[in-house]
């Protein structure tokens, strides 16, 4: 007597026929591709305006998780998403300015880099533009200038509001950071309103100690383009 739990020949043929249907096979391939794509690419939402005028709070970004694996290395000018080194529960978006071995100098609005082995600092090209600074609501911001900044052939927009020190007769001295091996120096494009390498500190026994660098292993990936809202579908500068 046949086992009641054993499928009949007709049931076996029906099951085989089901898996051979083109729509089922296409669906399975789609699921596999979706799984691979979710490993390679991720979507993140910009939480603040620290990357304006290029990225706005609420923009949804496509991030290439594999950009810095076997495919390449972090480059100056890349916009990266990384685990915030002072609070690993948070992920930040910033622009890479300094690579390991670089010395980064900021003198007012001018950023300069001394590359490994170089004797002199190299100023990043900075060109003021006529276009207005706008708030998230599209309203003009007074005492604010947008610049076109360039590093290693990558050109993008940054903005500066008139700072208190620029009204003073004696501005503060330039600040300098030497990027250690295995780390990065990052800035937000909204230079007056960005919690970035310039401002990261930890408090030890009541004393604030700078912690300005991103460990390379904290980098999640490179941002590729805005995909939401669709009206802002565009690659990242």
XYZ file of N, CA and C in Angstrom:
711
model
N 0.854 -1.188 0.000
C 0.000 0.000 0.000
C 0.893 1.241 0.000
N 0.534 2.243 -0.848
C 1.327 3.468 -0.948
C 1.176 4.300 0.310
N 2.253 4.958 0.713
C 2.219 5.856 1.865
C 1.315 7.039 1.536
N 0.374 7.363 2.468
C -0.571 8.452 2.220
C 0.142 9.793 2.065
N 1.351 9.952 2.712
C 2.064 11.223 2.654
C 2.908 11.372 1.400
N 3.071 10.307 0.623
C 3.914 10.356 -0.568
C 3.124 10.978 -1.720
N 3.668 12.044 -2.388
C 2.923 12.686 -3.464
C 2.729 11.734 -4.628
N 1.592 11.864 -5.267
C 1.295 11.053 -6.433
C 2.079 11.561 -7.628
N 2.129 10.757 -8.665
C 2.834 11.156 -9.886
C 2.210 12.416 -10.473
N 0.908 12.528 -10.365
C 0.214 13.705 -10.901
C 0.592 14.956 -10.124
N 0.698 14.841 -8.787
C 1.089 15.987 -7.972
C 2.526 16.406 -8.263
N 3.393 15.403 -8.471
C 4.788 15.694 -8.785
C 4.900 16.430 -10.104
N 4.136 15.972 -11.111
C 4.162 16.646 -12.416
C 3.643 18.072 -12.307
N 2.606 18.277 -11.481
C 2.039 19.614 -11.318
C 3.043 20.553 -10.663
N 3.751 20.038 -9.625
C 4.741 20.870 -8.949
C 5.882 21.227 -9.887
N 6.352 20.253 -10.660
C 7.434 20.499 -11.625
C 7.000 21.511 -12.667
N 5.771 21.353 -13.128
C 5.241 22.278 -14.125
C 5.166 23.692 -13.576
N 4.800 23.827 -12.282
C 4.696 25.153 -11.666
C 6.046 25.873 -11.698
N 7.125 25.204 -11.291
C 8.434 25.840 -11.230
C 9.011 26.113 -12.599
N 8.457 25.448 -13.622
C 8.952 25.681 -14.985
C 8.218 26.821 -15.681
N 7.180 27.354 -15.050
C 6.444 28.446 -15.682
C 7.347 29.672 -15.826
N 7.315 30.331 -16.988
C 8.189 31.494 -17.218
C 8.018 32.585 -16.170
N 6.769 32.871 -15.782
C 6.552 33.958 -14.829
C 7.140 33.637 -13.467
N 7.108 32.350 -13.082
C 7.690 31.946 -11.807
C 9.206 32.048 -11.871
N 9.780 31.619 -12.998
C 11.230 31.663 -13.142
C 11.733 33.107 -13.178
N 10.980 33.973 -13.857
C 11.340 35.385 -13.891
C 11.267 35.980 -12.481
N 10.222 35.588 -11.731
C 10.084 36.082 -10.364
C 11.234 35.666 -9.480
N 11.680 34.413 -9.630
C 12.806 33.935 -8.828
C 14.083 34.683 -9.171
N 14.303 34.898 -10.462
C 15.484 35.657 -10.884
C 15.418 37.073 -10.314
N 14.222 37.659 -10.350
C 14.053 39.006 -9.807
C 14.368 39.070 -8.331
N 13.939 38.047 -7.566
C 14.225 38.025 -6.137
C 15.727 37.921 -5.875
N 16.406 37.110 -6.677
C 17.856 36.961 -6.522
C 18.560 38.280 -6.829
N 18.143 38.922 -7.930
C 18.749 40.192 -8.304
C 18.476 41.269 -7.256
N 17.266 41.249 -6.689
C 16.926 42.218 -5.646
C 17.812 42.020 -4.419
N 18.073 40.750 -4.077
C 18.945 40.468 -2.940
C 20.362 40.950 -3.182
N 20.860 40.722 -4.410
C 22.210 41.181 -4.755
C 22.273 42.698 -4.744
N 21.240 43.339 -5.343
C 21.215 44.802 -5.415
C 21.174 45.423 -4.025
N 20.405 44.822 -3.110
C 20.311 45.378 -1.757
C 21.634 45.265 -1.020
N 22.484 44.320 -1.442
C 23.818 44.199 -0.854
C 24.751 45.271 -1.400
N 24.612 45.560 -2.692
C 25.487 46.525 -3.357
C 25.045 47.961 -3.089
N 23.737 48.203 -3.139
C 23.198 49.555 -2.996
C 22.262 49.654 -1.790
N 22.257 50.818 -1.156
C 21.333 51.086 -0.050
C 20.719 52.459 -0.258
N 19.630 52.707 0.453
C 18.988 54.017 0.416
C 19.049 54.638 1.803
N 19.442 55.903 1.860
C 19.499 56.632 3.116
C 18.813 57.978 2.948
N 18.257 58.473 4.040
C 17.584 59.765 4.047
C 18.474 60.796 4.729
N 18.672 61.942 4.074
C 19.487 63.007 4.638
C 18.762 63.598 5.852
N 19.398 63.612 7.032
C 18.697 64.043 8.247
C 18.767 65.535 8.547
N 19.642 66.272 7.839
C 19.829 67.686 8.196
C 20.209 68.479 6.956
N 20.443 69.770 7.157
C 20.839 70.643 6.058
C 22.335 70.878 6.003
N 23.149 70.022 6.608
C 24.594 70.255 6.682
C 25.301 70.129 5.336
N 24.624 69.552 4.328
C 25.234 69.407 3.006
C 24.592 70.321 1.970
N 23.769 71.275 2.412
C 23.246 72.263 1.474
C 24.408 73.139 0.975
N 24.335 73.622 -0.282
C 23.160 73.628 -1.162
C 22.983 72.380 -2.018
N 23.858 71.380 -1.889
C 23.780 70.211 -2.770
C 22.723 69.201 -2.323
N 22.666 68.928 -1.030
C 21.722 67.961 -0.488
C 20.854 68.635 0.560
N 19.567 68.330 0.531
C 18.631 68.928 1.476
C 18.151 67.896 2.488
N 17.748 68.379 3.636
C 17.133 67.496 4.620
C 15.904 66.839 3.996
N 15.817 65.512 4.093
C 14.694 64.783 3.516
C 15.001 64.148 2.184
N 16.107 64.526 1.529
C 16.505 63.852 0.286
C 16.818 62.381 0.579
N 16.427 61.520 -0.334
C 16.760 60.097 -0.237
C 17.895 59.800 -1.218
N 18.956 59.191 -0.680
C 20.159 58.965 -1.454
C 20.362 57.496 -1.780
N 20.877 57.226 -2.979
C 21.366 55.894 -3.315
C 22.841 55.846 -2.947
N 23.209 54.874 -2.133
C 24.586 54.745 -1.652
C 25.181 53.446 -2.173
N 26.340 53.549 -2.786
C 27.057 52.384 -3.303
C 27.900 51.787 -2.185
N 27.451 50.640 -1.665
C 28.148 49.998 -0.548
C 29.450 49.328 -0.966
N 29.615 49.094 -2.272
C 30.781 48.363 -2.761
C 31.827 49.283 -3.380
N 31.601 50.591 -3.336
C 32.483 51.527 -4.031
C 33.930 51.441 -3.559
N 34.125 51.117 -2.288
C 35.468 51.147 -1.724
C 35.967 49.768 -1.316
N 35.357 48.733 -1.855
C 35.842 47.390 -1.578
C 36.935 47.043 -2.569
N 36.615 46.093 -3.430
C 37.567 45.696 -4.461
C 37.570 46.684 -5.614
N 36.585 47.593 -5.649
C 36.401 48.450 -6.815
C 37.209 49.743 -6.759
N 37.656 50.171 -5.607
C 38.386 51.429 -5.558
C 38.590 51.929 -4.149
N 39.189 53.106 -4.058
C 39.500 53.716 -2.766
C 38.782 55.047 -2.634
N 38.655 55.500 -1.401
C 38.053 56.805 -1.147
C 38.893 57.884 -1.815
N 38.215 58.850 -2.443
C 38.911 59.957 -3.095
C 38.477 61.284 -2.496
N 39.363 62.265 -2.566
C 38.991 63.612 -2.138
C 37.816 64.093 -2.990
N 36.850 64.723 -2.332
C 35.679 65.219 -3.040
C 34.500 64.272 -3.023
N 34.705 63.009 -2.659
C 33.592 62.063 -2.550
C 32.666 62.473 -1.404
N 31.371 62.267 -1.607
C 30.409 62.407 -0.506
C 30.146 61.003 0.030
N 30.474 60.767 1.286
C 30.389 59.420 1.849
C 29.388 59.394 3.002
N 28.841 58.205 3.235
C 28.048 57.968 4.440
C 28.914 57.111 5.363
N 28.937 57.482 6.640
C 29.815 56.779 7.574
C 29.182 56.734 8.956
N 29.654 55.816 9.748
C 29.235 55.726 11.150
C 29.945 56.834 11.923
N 29.163 57.690 12.554
C 29.714 58.817 13.296
C 30.619 58.288 14.413
N 31.898 58.646 14.404
C 32.833 58.042 15.367
C 32.546 58.370 16.835
N 31.795 59.445 17.104
C 31.507 59.798 18.499
C 30.177 59.237 18.986
N 29.405 58.644 18.078
C 28.128 58.017 18.449
C 27.774 57.025 17.344
N 28.116 55.771 17.555
C 27.976 54.779 16.493
C 26.527 54.426 16.173
N 25.574 55.034 16.884
C 24.167 54.841 16.547
C 23.760 55.728 15.370
N 24.607 56.687 15.010
C 24.264 57.647 13.968
C 25.124 57.439 12.722
N 24.527 57.770 11.566
C 25.274 57.793 10.303
C 25.236 59.217 9.757
N 26.395 59.681 9.303
C 26.545 61.042 8.792
C 26.864 61.007 7.295
N 26.510 62.103 6.617
C 26.915 62.345 5.232
C 27.848 63.547 5.225
N 29.052 63.402 4.692
C 29.979 64.525 4.583
C 30.856 64.336 3.335
N 31.587 65.406 3.017
C 32.485 65.355 1.859
C 33.921 65.117 2.328
N 34.599 64.199 1.688
C 35.989 63.886 2.035
C 36.895 64.992 1.492
N 37.670 65.592 2.387
C 38.617 66.635 1.998
C 40.051 66.150 2.176
N 40.327 65.461 3.295
C 41.677 64.997 3.570
C 41.776 63.492 3.627
N 42.799 62.945 2.963
C 43.085 61.510 2.980
C 44.252 61.238 3.934
N 44.512 59.970 4.249
C 45.628 59.667 5.159
C 46.939 60.292 4.675
N 47.627 60.947 5.600
C 48.894 61.588 5.267
C 48.765 63.035 4.842
N 47.545 63.484 4.522
C 47.333 64.891 4.165
C 47.428 65.779 5.394
N 47.794 67.026 5.167
C 47.646 68.075 6.172
C 46.625 69.057 5.611
N 45.531 69.263 6.336
C 44.456 70.140 5.889
C 44.524 71.452 6.674
N 44.435 72.564 5.946
C 44.446 73.878 6.590
C 43.198 74.648 6.181
N 42.555 75.295 7.169
C 41.435 76.188 6.885
C 41.765 77.570 7.419
N 41.779 78.529 6.504
C 42.059 79.920 6.845
C 40.866 80.740 6.379
N 39.927 81.013 7.312
C 38.680 81.644 6.905
C 37.886 80.703 6.025
N 37.600 81.140 4.788
C 36.836 80.307 3.859
C 37.732 79.479 2.934
N 39.023 79.678 3.032
C 39.932 79.000 2.124
C 40.440 77.687 2.720
N 40.206 76.596 1.989
C 40.705 75.279 2.378
C 41.951 74.983 1.558
N 42.964 74.439 2.200
C 44.198 74.069 1.509
C 44.641 72.689 1.978
N 45.353 71.992 1.117
C 45.836 70.637 1.423
C 47.325 70.556 1.114
N 48.064 69.962 2.030
C 49.455 69.583 1.747
C 49.474 68.065 1.663
N 49.693 67.584 0.467
C 49.640 66.142 0.217
C 50.898 65.450 0.755
N 50.826 64.146 0.972
C 52.013 63.434 1.460
C 53.223 63.657 0.553
N 54.328 64.057 1.134
C 55.550 64.285 0.365
C 55.682 65.677 -0.213
N 54.605 66.471 -0.180
C 54.658 67.831 -0.733
C 55.269 68.795 0.284
N 55.859 69.871 -0.218
C 56.462 70.882 0.651
C 55.520 72.045 0.918
N 54.563 72.268 0.013
C 53.696 73.432 0.109
C 52.227 73.025 0.153
N 51.422 73.916 0.736
C 49.975 73.737 0.709
C 49.424 74.131 -0.663
N 48.386 73.448 -1.056
C 47.692 73.722 -2.317
C 46.273 74.192 -2.000
N 45.970 75.451 -2.334
C 44.635 75.980 -2.087
C 43.621 75.312 -3.009
N 42.463 74.924 -2.446
C 41.383 74.440 -3.289
C 40.776 75.635 -4.024
N 40.539 75.461 -5.323
C 39.931 76.538 -6.114
C 38.587 76.914 -5.510
N 38.352 78.209 -5.329
C 37.134 78.696 -4.689
C 36.637 79.905 -5.468
N 35.501 79.734 -6.145
C 34.958 80.784 -7.012
C 33.588 81.229 -6.514
N 33.436 82.507 -6.139
C 32.117 82.975 -5.681
C 31.121 83.032 -6.831
N 29.868 82.686 -6.528
C 28.811 82.688 -7.526
C 27.750 83.731 -7.176
N 26.951 84.075 -8.158
C 25.920 85.090 -7.963
C 24.623 84.507 -7.402
N 24.438 83.178 -7.513
C 23.166 82.606 -7.098
C 22.952 82.758 -5.598
N 21.705 82.959 -5.174
C 21.431 83.204 -3.749
C 21.458 81.923 -2.930
N 21.755 82.068 -1.646
C 21.575 80.974 -0.691
C 20.083 80.907 -0.346
N 19.548 79.703 -0.324
C 18.134 79.529 -0.025
C 17.949 78.625 1.180
N 16.913 78.903 1.953
C 16.545 78.038 3.070
C 15.829 76.806 2.532
N 15.499 75.873 3.428
C 14.748 74.679 3.026
C 13.400 75.056 2.424
N 12.864 76.193 2.833
C 11.568 76.647 2.328
C 11.712 77.482 1.063
N 12.954 77.644 0.580
C 13.175 78.395 -0.643
C 13.294 79.885 -0.456
N 13.464 80.358 0.800
C 13.592 81.775 1.075
C 15.069 82.196 1.055
N 15.381 83.372 0.500
C 16.775 83.838 0.459
C 17.345 84.021 1.866
N 18.625 83.702 2.016
C 19.336 83.870 3.285
C 20.307 85.031 3.129
N 20.219 85.990 4.033
C 21.076 87.171 3.935
C 22.496 86.859 4.394
N 23.443 87.689 3.935
C 24.859 87.571 4.321
C 25.407 86.164 4.081
N 25.052 85.600 2.951
C 25.461 84.224 2.619
C 25.913 84.192 1.163
N 26.995 83.484 0.907
C 27.545 83.384 -0.453
C 27.765 81.925 -0.815
N 27.405 81.568 -2.044
C 27.666 80.231 -2.573
C 28.933 80.277 -3.414
N 29.776 79.281 -3.229
C 31.035 79.182 -3.963
C 31.085 77.860 -4.729
N 31.869 77.888 -5.791
C 32.204 76.652 -6.495
C 33.603 76.250 -6.045
N 33.688 75.107 -5.347
C 34.974 74.621 -4.821
C 35.396 73.388 -5.619
N 36.699 73.246 -5.828
C 37.208 72.126 -6.627
C 38.375 71.454 -5.920
N 38.345 70.124 -5.887
C 39.472 69.353 -5.375
C 39.641 68.124 -6.256
N 40.856 67.919 -6.736
C 41.189 66.753 -7.566
C 40.216 66.565 -8.726
N 39.843 67.646 -9.360
C 38.966 67.563 -10.522
C 37.491 67.441 -10.210
N 37.130 67.306 -8.947
C 35.710 67.251 -8.554
C 35.261 68.656 -8.152
N 34.208 69.150 -8.782
C 33.688 70.485 -8.516
C 32.294 70.393 -7.923
N 32.042 71.163 -6.875
C 30.778 71.103 -6.137
C 30.540 72.471 -5.512
N 29.363 72.651 -4.961
C 29.006 73.930 -4.346
C 29.153 73.857 -2.830
N 29.615 74.953 -2.247
C 29.638 75.110 -0.791
C 29.042 76.477 -0.486
N 28.616 76.680 0.760
C 28.116 78.009 1.106
C 28.632 78.438 2.475
N 28.857 79.745 2.588
C 29.330 80.353 3.825
C 28.444 81.554 4.146
N 28.021 81.635 5.386
C 27.390 82.857 5.875
C 28.466 83.733 6.505
N 28.197 85.044 6.542
C 29.145 85.975 7.135
C 29.338 85.609 8.600
N 30.563 85.278 8.969
C 30.854 84.843 10.334
C 31.286 86.032 11.190
N 31.187 85.859 12.510
C 31.548 86.937 13.432
C 32.995 87.369 13.228
N 33.908 86.420 13.044
C 35.323 86.779 12.944
C 35.598 87.625 11.703
N 34.743 87.516 10.678
C 34.972 88.299 9.469
C 34.633 89.777 9.673
N 33.951 90.092 10.745
C 33.651 91.491 11.075
C 34.723 92.089 11.983
N 35.630 91.258 12.458
C 36.643 91.706 13.397
C 37.912 92.147 12.661
N 38.675 93.023 13.319
C 39.901 93.527 12.698
C 40.967 92.440 12.607
N 41.016 91.585 13.624
C 42.035 90.529 13.636
C 41.332 89.169 13.606
N 41.318 88.495 12.454
C 40.666 87.191 12.378
C 41.498 86.140 13.113
N 40.871 85.029 13.482
C 41.622 83.961 14.166
C 42.646 83.330 13.229
N 43.631 82.708 13.828
C 44.671 82.048 13.037
C 44.088 80.847 12.297
N 44.747 80.508 11.205
C 44.333 79.328 10.438
C 44.436 78.073 11.302
N 43.533 77.121 11.059
C 43.566 75.855 11.777
C 44.121 74.763 10.866
N 44.874 73.850 11.475
C 45.561 72.819 10.701
C 45.299 71.457 11.341
N 45.038 70.459 10.485
C 44.820 69.089 10.940
C 45.690 68.148 10.115
N 46.421 67.275 10.767
C 47.229 66.263 10.080
C 46.490 64.928 10.155
N 46.107 64.408 9.004
C 45.251 63.214 8.943
C 46.109 61.958 9.151
N 45.823 61.180 10.192
C 46.625 59.969 10.433
C 46.270 58.846 9.457
N 47.121 57.862 9.413
C 46.874 56.694 8.560
C 45.557 56.027 8.963
N 44.833 55.545 7.967
C 43.588 54.842 8.237
C 42.428 55.737 8.594
N 42.547 57.054 8.362
C 41.501 57.995 8.729
C 41.240 58.993 7.607
N 40.127 59.727 7.751
C 39.722 60.736 6.775
C 39.338 62.017 7.501
N 39.486 63.144 6.797
C 39.009 64.435 7.291
C 37.846 64.854 6.402
N 36.705 65.192 7.017
C 35.488 65.458 6.241
C 34.880 66.799 6.628
N 34.199 67.422 5.658
C 33.499 68.684 5.877
C 32.103 68.599 5.293
N 31.183 69.358 5.875
C 29.883 69.543 5.261
C 29.956 70.684 4.269
N 29.130 70.652 3.237
C 29.139 71.724 2.239
C 28.527 73.010 2.788
N 27.656 72.893 3.784
C 27.066 74.053 4.447
C 28.018 74.445 5.582
N 29.070 75.152 5.245
C 30.245 75.239 6.105
C 29.997 75.873 7.463
N 29.024 76.769 7.591
C 28.749 77.364 8.899
C 27.850 76.495 9.771
N 27.176 75.541 9.154
C 26.169 74.753 9.879
C 26.365 73.264 9.651
N 27.534 72.791 9.969
C 27.829 71.371 9.781
C 28.647 70.852 10.957
N 28.162 69.788 11.571
C 28.907 69.106 12.622
C 29.864 68.139 11.933
N 31.075 68.610 11.668
C 32.029 67.806 10.900
C 33.374 67.754 11.616
N 34.415 67.354 10.898
C 35.718 67.123 11.523
C 36.229 68.310 12.325
N 35.860 69.521 11.920
C 36.338 70.715 12.631
C 35.794 70.814 14.051
N 34.648 70.165 14.289
C 33.912 70.431 15.535
C 33.753 69.210 16.445
N 34.321 68.080 16.077
C 34.131 66.884 16.899
C 35.080 66.915 18.093
N 34.502 66.848 19.272
C 35.307 66.808 20.498
C 34.682 65.823 21.475
N 35.508 65.295 22.346
C 35.028 64.491 23.471
C 35.501 65.178 24.745
N 34.727 65.027 25.794
C 35.084 65.655 27.062
C 35.698 64.617 27.995
N 36.893 64.906 28.462
C 37.603 64.034 29.402
C 37.997 64.870 30.611
N 37.439 64.513 31.765
C 37.714 65.245 33.011
C 37.458 66.744 32.846
N 36.358 67.053 32.147
C 35.983 68.454 31.983
C 36.742 69.190 30.906
N 37.631 68.502 30.205
C 38.429 69.140 29.156
C 37.978 68.590 27.795
N 37.712 69.492 26.831
C 37.306 69.069 25.491
C 38.540 68.725 24.663
N 38.541 67.496 24.144
C 39.665 67.007 23.344
C 39.173 66.767 21.918
N 39.837 67.359 20.911
C 39.405 67.164 19.522
C 39.521 65.701 19.094
N 38.502 65.237 18.365
C 38.519 63.915 17.736
C 38.054 64.106 16.285
N 38.918 64.696 15.443
C 38.449 65.211 14.156
C 38.374 64.227 12.987
N 38.741 62.978 13.170
C 38.895 62.118 12.001
C 37.920 60.936 11.990
N 37.613 60.483 10.768
C 36.735 59.327 10.558
C 37.607 58.102 10.304
N 37.523 57.070 11.138
C 38.245 55.836 10.811
C 37.764 55.275 9.476
N 38.690 54.827 8.660
C 38.335 54.318 7.335
C 37.308 53.202 7.414
N 37.375 52.363 8.449
C 36.439 51.241 8.553
C 35.019 51.699 8.882
N 34.848 52.964 9.271
C 33.505 53.484 9.548
C 32.745 53.871 8.287
N 33.441 53.937 7.162
C 32.796 54.355 5.916
C 31.899 53.240 5.394
N 30.627 53.572 5.182
C 29.644 52.607 4.681
C 29.661 52.545 3.162
N 29.736 53.695 2.511
C 29.735 53.711 1.059
C 29.769 55.127 0.514
N 29.726 55.209 -0.809
C 29.752 56.497 -1.510
C 28.364 56.833 -2.024
N 27.914 58.056 -1.785
C 26.607 58.465 -2.295
C 26.712 58.682 -3.798
N 25.687 58.180 -4.521
C 25.711 58.234 -5.983
C 24.737 59.257 -6.550
N 23.498 59.258 -6.035
C 22.515 60.196 -6.571
C 21.337 60.345 -5.633
N 20.600 61.439 -5.833
C 19.324 61.637 -5.150
C 18.260 60.886 -5.942
N 17.421 60.103 -5.262
C 16.360 59.420 -6.001
C 14.955 59.829 -5.541
N 14.857 60.425 -4.376
C 13.591 60.996 -3.914
C 13.887 62.336 -3.256
N 13.026 63.336 -3.490
C 11.871 63.318 -4.388
C 12.307 63.225 -5.861
N 11.421 62.697 -6.713
C 11.765 62.486 -8.114
C 12.122 63.785 -8.816
N 11.589 64.899 -8.309
C 11.903 66.201 -8.927
C 13.374 66.555 -8.757
N 14.041 65.898 -7.806
C 15.466 66.163 -7.572
C 16.352 64.989 -7.991
N 15.835 64.116 -8.854
C 16.621 62.985 -9.363
C 17.864 63.510 -10.058
N 19.026 63.286 -9.459
C 20.270 63.806 -10.031
C 21.461 63.144 -9.377
N 22.581 63.063 -10.098
C 23.809 62.529 -9.495
C 24.367 63.513 -8.491
N 25.216 63.014 -7.604
C 25.828 63.849 -6.583
C 27.037 64.555 -7.159
N 27.122 65.847 -6.937
C 28.291 66.597 -7.343
C 29.444 66.332 -6.379
